[in-house]
mmCIF file of C-alpha atoms and ligand atoms in Angstrom:
data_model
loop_
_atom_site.group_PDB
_atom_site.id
_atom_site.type_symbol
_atom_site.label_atom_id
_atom_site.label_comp_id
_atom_site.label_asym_id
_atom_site.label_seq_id
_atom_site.Cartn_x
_atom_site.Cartn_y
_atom_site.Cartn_z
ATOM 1 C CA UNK A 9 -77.688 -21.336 36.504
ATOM 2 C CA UNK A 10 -78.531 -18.147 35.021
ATOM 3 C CA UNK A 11 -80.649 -16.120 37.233
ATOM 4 C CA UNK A 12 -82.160 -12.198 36.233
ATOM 5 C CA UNK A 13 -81.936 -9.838 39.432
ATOM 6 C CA UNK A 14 -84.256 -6.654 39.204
ATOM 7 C CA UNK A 15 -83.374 -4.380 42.049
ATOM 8 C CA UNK A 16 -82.789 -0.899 41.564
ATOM 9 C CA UNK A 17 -81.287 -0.208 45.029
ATOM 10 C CA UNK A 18 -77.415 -0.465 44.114
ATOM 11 C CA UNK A 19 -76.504 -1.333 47.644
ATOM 12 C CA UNK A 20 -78.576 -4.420 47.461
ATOM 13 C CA UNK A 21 -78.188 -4.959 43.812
ATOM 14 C CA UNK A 22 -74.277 -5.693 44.401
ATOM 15 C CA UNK A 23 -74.660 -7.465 47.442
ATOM 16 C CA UNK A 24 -77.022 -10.293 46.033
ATOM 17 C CA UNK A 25 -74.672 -10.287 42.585
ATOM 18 C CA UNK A 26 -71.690 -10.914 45.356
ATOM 19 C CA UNK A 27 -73.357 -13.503 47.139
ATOM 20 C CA UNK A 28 -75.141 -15.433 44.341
ATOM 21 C CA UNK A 29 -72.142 -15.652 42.116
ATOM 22 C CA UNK A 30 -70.062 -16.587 44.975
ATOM 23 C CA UNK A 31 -72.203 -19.166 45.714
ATOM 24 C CA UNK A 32 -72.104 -20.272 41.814
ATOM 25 C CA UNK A 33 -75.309 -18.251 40.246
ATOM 26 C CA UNK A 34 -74.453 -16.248 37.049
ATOM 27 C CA UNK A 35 -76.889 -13.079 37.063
ATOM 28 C CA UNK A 36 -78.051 -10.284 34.957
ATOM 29 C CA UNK A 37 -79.057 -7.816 36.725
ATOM 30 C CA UNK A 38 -81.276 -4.890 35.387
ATOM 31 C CA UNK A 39 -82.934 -1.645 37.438
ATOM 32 C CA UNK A 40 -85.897 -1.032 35.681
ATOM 33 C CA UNK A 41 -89.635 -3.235 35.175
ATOM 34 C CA UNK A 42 -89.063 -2.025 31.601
ATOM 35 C CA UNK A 43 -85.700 -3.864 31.300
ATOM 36 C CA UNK A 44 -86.766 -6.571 33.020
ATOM 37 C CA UNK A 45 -89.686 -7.443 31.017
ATOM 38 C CA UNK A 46 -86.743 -6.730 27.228
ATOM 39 C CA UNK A 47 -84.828 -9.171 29.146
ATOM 40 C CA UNK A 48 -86.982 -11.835 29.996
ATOM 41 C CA UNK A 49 -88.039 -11.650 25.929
ATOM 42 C CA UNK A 50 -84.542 -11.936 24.790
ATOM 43 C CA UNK A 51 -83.061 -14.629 27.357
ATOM 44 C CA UNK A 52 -84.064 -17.552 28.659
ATOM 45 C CA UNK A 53 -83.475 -17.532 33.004
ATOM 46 C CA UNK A 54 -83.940 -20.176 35.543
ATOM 47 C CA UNK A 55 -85.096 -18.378 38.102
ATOM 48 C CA UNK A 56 -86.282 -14.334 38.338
ATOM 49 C CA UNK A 57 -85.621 -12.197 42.110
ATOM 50 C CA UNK A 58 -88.052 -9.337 41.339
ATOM 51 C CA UNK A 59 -87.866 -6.046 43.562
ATOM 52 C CA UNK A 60 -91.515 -4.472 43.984
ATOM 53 C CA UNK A 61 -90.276 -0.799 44.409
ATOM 54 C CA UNK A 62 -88.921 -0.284 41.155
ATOM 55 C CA UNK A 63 -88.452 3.226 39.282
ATOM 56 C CA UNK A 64 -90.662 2.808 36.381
ATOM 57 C CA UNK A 65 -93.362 0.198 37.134
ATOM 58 C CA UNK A 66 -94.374 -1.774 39.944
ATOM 59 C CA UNK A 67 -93.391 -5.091 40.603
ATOM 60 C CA UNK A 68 -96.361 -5.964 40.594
ATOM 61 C CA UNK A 69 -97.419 -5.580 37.508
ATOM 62 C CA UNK A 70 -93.347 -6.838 36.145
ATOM 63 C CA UNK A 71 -94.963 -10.255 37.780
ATOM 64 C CA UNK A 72 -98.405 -10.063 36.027
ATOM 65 C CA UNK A 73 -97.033 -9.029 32.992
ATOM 66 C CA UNK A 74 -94.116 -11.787 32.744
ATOM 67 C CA UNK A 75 -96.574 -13.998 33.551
ATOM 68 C CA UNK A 76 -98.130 -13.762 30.422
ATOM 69 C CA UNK A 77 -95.529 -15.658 28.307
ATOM 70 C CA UNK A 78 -93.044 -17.438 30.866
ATOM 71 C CA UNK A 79 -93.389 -20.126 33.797
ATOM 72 C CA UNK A 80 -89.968 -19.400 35.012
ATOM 73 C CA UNK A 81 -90.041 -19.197 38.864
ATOM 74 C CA UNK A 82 -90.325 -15.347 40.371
ATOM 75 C CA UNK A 83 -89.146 -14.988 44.024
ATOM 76 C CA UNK A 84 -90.310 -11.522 45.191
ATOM 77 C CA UNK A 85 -87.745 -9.268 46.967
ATOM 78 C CA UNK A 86 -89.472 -6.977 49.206
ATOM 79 C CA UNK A 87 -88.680 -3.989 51.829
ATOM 80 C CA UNK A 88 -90.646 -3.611 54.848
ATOM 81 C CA UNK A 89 -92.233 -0.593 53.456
ATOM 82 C CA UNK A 90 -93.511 -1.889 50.479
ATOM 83 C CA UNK A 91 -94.188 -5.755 52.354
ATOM 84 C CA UNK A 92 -97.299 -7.664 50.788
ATOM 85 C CA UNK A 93 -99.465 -9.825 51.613
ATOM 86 C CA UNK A 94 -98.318 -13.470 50.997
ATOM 87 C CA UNK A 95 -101.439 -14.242 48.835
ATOM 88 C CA UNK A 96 -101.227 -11.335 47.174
ATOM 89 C CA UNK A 97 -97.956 -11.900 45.765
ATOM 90 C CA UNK A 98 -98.825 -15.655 44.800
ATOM 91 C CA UNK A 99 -102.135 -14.045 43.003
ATOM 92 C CA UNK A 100 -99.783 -12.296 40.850
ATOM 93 C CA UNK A 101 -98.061 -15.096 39.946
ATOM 94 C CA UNK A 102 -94.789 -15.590 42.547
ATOM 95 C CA UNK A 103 -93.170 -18.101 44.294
ATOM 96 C CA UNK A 104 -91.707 -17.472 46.444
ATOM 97 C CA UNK A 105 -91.291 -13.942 48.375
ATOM 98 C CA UNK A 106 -88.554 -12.602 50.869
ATOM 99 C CA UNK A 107 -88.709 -9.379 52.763
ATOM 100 C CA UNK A 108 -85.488 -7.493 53.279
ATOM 101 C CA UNK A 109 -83.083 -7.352 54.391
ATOM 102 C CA UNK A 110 -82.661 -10.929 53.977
ATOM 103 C CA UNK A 111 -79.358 -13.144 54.246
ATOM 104 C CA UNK A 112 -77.412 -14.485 51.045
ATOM 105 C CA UNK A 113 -77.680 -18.060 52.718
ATOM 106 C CA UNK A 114 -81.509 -17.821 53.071
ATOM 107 C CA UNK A 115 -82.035 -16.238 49.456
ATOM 108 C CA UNK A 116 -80.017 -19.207 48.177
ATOM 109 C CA UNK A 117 -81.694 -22.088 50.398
ATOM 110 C CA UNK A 118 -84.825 -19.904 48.659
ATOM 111 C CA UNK A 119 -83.934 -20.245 44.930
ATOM 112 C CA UNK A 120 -82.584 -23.822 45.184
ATOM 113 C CA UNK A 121 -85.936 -24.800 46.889
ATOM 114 C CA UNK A 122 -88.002 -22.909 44.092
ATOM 115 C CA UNK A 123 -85.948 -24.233 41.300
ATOM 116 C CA UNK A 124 -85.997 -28.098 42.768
ATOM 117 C CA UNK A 125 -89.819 -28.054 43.054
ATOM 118 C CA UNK A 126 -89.916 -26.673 38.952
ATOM 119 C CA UNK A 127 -87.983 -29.363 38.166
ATOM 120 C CA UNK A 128 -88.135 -32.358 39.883
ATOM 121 C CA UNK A 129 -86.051 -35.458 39.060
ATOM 122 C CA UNK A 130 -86.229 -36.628 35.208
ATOM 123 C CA UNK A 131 -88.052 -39.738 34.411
ATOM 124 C CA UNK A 132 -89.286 -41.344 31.266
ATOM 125 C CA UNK A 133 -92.334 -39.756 29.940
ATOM 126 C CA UNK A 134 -94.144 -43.116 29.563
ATOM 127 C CA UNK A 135 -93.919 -43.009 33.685
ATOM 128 C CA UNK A 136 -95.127 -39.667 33.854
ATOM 129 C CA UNK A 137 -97.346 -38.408 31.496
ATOM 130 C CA UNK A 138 -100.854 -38.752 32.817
ATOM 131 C CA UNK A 139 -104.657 -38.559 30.856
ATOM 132 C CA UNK A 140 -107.656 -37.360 32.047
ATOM 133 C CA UNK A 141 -110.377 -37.322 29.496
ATOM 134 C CA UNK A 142 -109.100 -34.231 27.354
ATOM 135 C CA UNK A 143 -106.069 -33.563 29.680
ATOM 136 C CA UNK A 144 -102.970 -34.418 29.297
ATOM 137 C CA UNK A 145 -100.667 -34.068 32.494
ATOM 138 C CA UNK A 146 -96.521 -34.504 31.888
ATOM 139 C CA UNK A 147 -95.076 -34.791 35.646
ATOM 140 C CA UNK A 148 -91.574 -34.890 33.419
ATOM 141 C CA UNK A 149 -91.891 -31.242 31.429
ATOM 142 C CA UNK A 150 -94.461 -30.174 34.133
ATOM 143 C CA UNK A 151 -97.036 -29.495 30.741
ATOM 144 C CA UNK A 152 -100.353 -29.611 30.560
ATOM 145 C CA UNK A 153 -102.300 -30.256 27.695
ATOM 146 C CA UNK A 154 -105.971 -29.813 26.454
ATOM 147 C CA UNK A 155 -107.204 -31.526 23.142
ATOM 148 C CA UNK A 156 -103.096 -31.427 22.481
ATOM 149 C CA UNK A 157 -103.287 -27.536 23.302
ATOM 150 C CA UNK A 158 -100.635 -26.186 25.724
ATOM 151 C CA UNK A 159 -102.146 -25.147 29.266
ATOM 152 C CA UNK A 160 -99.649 -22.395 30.509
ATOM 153 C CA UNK A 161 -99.446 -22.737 34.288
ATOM 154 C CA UNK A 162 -97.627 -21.280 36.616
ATOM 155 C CA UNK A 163 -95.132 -24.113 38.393
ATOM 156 C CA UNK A 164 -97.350 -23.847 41.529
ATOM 157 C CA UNK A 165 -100.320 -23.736 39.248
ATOM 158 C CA UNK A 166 -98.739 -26.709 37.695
ATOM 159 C CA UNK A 167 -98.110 -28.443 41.201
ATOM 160 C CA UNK A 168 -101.681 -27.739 42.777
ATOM 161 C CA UNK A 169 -102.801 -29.428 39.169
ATOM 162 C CA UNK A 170 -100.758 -32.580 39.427
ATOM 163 C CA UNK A 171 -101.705 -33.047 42.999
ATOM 164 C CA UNK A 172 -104.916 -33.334 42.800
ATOM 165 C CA UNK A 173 -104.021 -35.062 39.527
ATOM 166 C CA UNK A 174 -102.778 -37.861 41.687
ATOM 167 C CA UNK A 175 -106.049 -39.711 42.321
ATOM 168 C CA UNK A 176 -108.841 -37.575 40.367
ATOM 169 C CA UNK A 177 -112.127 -37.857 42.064
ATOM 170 C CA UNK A 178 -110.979 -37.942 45.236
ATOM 171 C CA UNK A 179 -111.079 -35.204 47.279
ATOM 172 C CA UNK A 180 -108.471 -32.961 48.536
ATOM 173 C CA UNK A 181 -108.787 -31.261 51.767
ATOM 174 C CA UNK A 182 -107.551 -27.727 51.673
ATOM 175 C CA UNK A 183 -104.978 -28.129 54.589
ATOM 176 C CA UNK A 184 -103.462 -31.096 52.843
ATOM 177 C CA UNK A 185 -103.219 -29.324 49.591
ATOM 178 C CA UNK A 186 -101.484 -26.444 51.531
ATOM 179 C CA UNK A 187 -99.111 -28.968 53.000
ATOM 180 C CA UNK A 188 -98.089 -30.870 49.851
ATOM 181 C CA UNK A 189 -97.974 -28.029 47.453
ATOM 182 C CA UNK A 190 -96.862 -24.962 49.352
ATOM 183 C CA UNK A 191 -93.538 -25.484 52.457
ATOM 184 C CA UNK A 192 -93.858 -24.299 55.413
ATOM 185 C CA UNK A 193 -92.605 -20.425 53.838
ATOM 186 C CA UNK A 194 -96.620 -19.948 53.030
ATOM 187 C CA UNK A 195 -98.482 -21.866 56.092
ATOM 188 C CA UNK A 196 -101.523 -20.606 57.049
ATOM 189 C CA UNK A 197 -104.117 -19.517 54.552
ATOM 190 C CA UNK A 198 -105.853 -21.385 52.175
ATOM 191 C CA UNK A 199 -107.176 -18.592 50.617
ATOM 192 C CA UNK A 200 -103.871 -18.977 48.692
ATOM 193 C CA UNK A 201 -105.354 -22.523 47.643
ATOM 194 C CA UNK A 202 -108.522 -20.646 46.518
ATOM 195 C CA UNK A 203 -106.674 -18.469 44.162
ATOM 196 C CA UNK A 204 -104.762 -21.007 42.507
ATOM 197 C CA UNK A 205 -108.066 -23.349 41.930
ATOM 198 C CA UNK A 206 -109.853 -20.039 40.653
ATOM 199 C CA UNK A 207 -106.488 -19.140 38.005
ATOM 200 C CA UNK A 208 -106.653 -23.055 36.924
ATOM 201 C CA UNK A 209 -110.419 -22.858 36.222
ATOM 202 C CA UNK A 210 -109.847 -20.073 34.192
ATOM 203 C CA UNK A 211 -107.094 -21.640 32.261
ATOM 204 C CA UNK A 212 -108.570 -24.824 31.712
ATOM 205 C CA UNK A 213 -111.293 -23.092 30.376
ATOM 206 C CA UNK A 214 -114.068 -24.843 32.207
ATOM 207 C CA UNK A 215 -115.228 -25.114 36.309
ATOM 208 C CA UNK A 216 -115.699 -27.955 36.010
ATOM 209 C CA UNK A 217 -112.906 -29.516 35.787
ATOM 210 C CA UNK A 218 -112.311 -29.084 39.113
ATOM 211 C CA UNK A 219 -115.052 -29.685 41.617
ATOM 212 C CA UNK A 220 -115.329 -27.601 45.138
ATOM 213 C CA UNK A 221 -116.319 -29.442 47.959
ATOM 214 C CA UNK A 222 -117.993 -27.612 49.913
ATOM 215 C CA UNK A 223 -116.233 -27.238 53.737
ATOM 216 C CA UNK A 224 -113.947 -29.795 52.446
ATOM 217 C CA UNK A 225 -111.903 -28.703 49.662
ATOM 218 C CA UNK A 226 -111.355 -29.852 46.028
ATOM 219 C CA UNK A 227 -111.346 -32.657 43.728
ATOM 220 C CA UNK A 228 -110.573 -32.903 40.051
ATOM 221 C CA UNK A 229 -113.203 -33.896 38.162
ATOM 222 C CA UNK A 230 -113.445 -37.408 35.905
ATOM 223 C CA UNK A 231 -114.718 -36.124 32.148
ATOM 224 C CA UNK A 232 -116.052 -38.414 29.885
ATOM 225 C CA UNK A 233 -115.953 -36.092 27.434
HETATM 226 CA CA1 CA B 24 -86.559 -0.818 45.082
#
């Protein structure tokens, strides 16, 4: 599994190389937001660890900006000084986010977790693919499609989509959609389910495709278009 690693602290830099590539990972690692951003257009990873302090730009805006063209999963690496709000992070597009100093068997429980939940076990695409009026969900490829245009989400995007997916017109309570879409590592606010229904709405082009409920929570919405 090919993983990117941008960390400009050279202390930490070689310790995650040592422990990821003992543990199997093969990683290119680059210092810069600059770098990372060449790299990410020239290779195709499994899985980015993104430092937020970094020389040249923020992390930040690496994540925004990578987020852009690529659904690849982004685990933040953070120091205390520079620690985040949890939301925050998964507004700009993460998925994951560790403060440091972290241990190697953690950061790998971490990426396995991430990658597992982007790609989840293959079955045929008769069994999987999914249409709601215009949409077309693929639980296999984790696509979404609109009038046979490609939706780009995010994987959680992607997961918060297909969940509610599941049984459209019923409705989700928040909690629940918290509980099946995000572990345990982002408990507690579901202002982090807000942000996600508010980046799909914009994607999908429409609010209307997915219905609030108000003090409840959400429901996708049956089109007869
Ligand atoms: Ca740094």
């Amino acid at each position: 599994m090919d993983l990117l690693l941008v960390e400009d602290d050279p202390s930490v830099a070689a310790s995650v190389i040592d422990g990821l590539e003992s543990a199997g990972f093969s990683l290119t690692h680059v210092s810069k937001g600059q770098e990372a951003i060449i790299a990410v257009k020239n290779n195709s990873f499994e899985l980015i660890l993104l430092d937020l302090g970094l020389p040249d730009l923020d992390g930040q805006d690496v994540c925004r900006e990578l987020r852009k063209t690529i659904s690849t999963p982004i685990i933040i690496l953070s120091a205390r000084s520079e620690e985040i709000d949890r939301v925050l992070a998964l507004e700009f597009g993460a998925d994951d986010y560790m403060v440091k100093p972290f241990g190697m068997r953690e950061l790998v429980a971490r990426i396995r977790a991430v990658t597992r939940r982007a790609h989840p076990p293959e079955t045929t695409s008769s069994e999987t693919n999914q249409s709601i009026g215009d949409l077309v969900i693929d639980r296999r490829t984790q696509k979404v499609h609109l009038l046979g245009e490609e939706i780009h989400l995010t994987p959680k995007e992607f997961e918060l989509f297909a969940y509610l997916a599941t049984d459209p017109g019923a409705v989700y309570r928040r909690n629940d959609i918290m509980n099946e879409v995000w572990d345990t590592n982002w408990y507690g606010t579901t202002k982090t389910v807000d942000a996600h229904v508010a980046a799909l709405r914009k994607k999908l082009g429409h609010q209307d495709w997915i219905e609030s409920v108000r003090g409840v929570g959400f429901r996708l919405a049956i089109s007869d278009t």
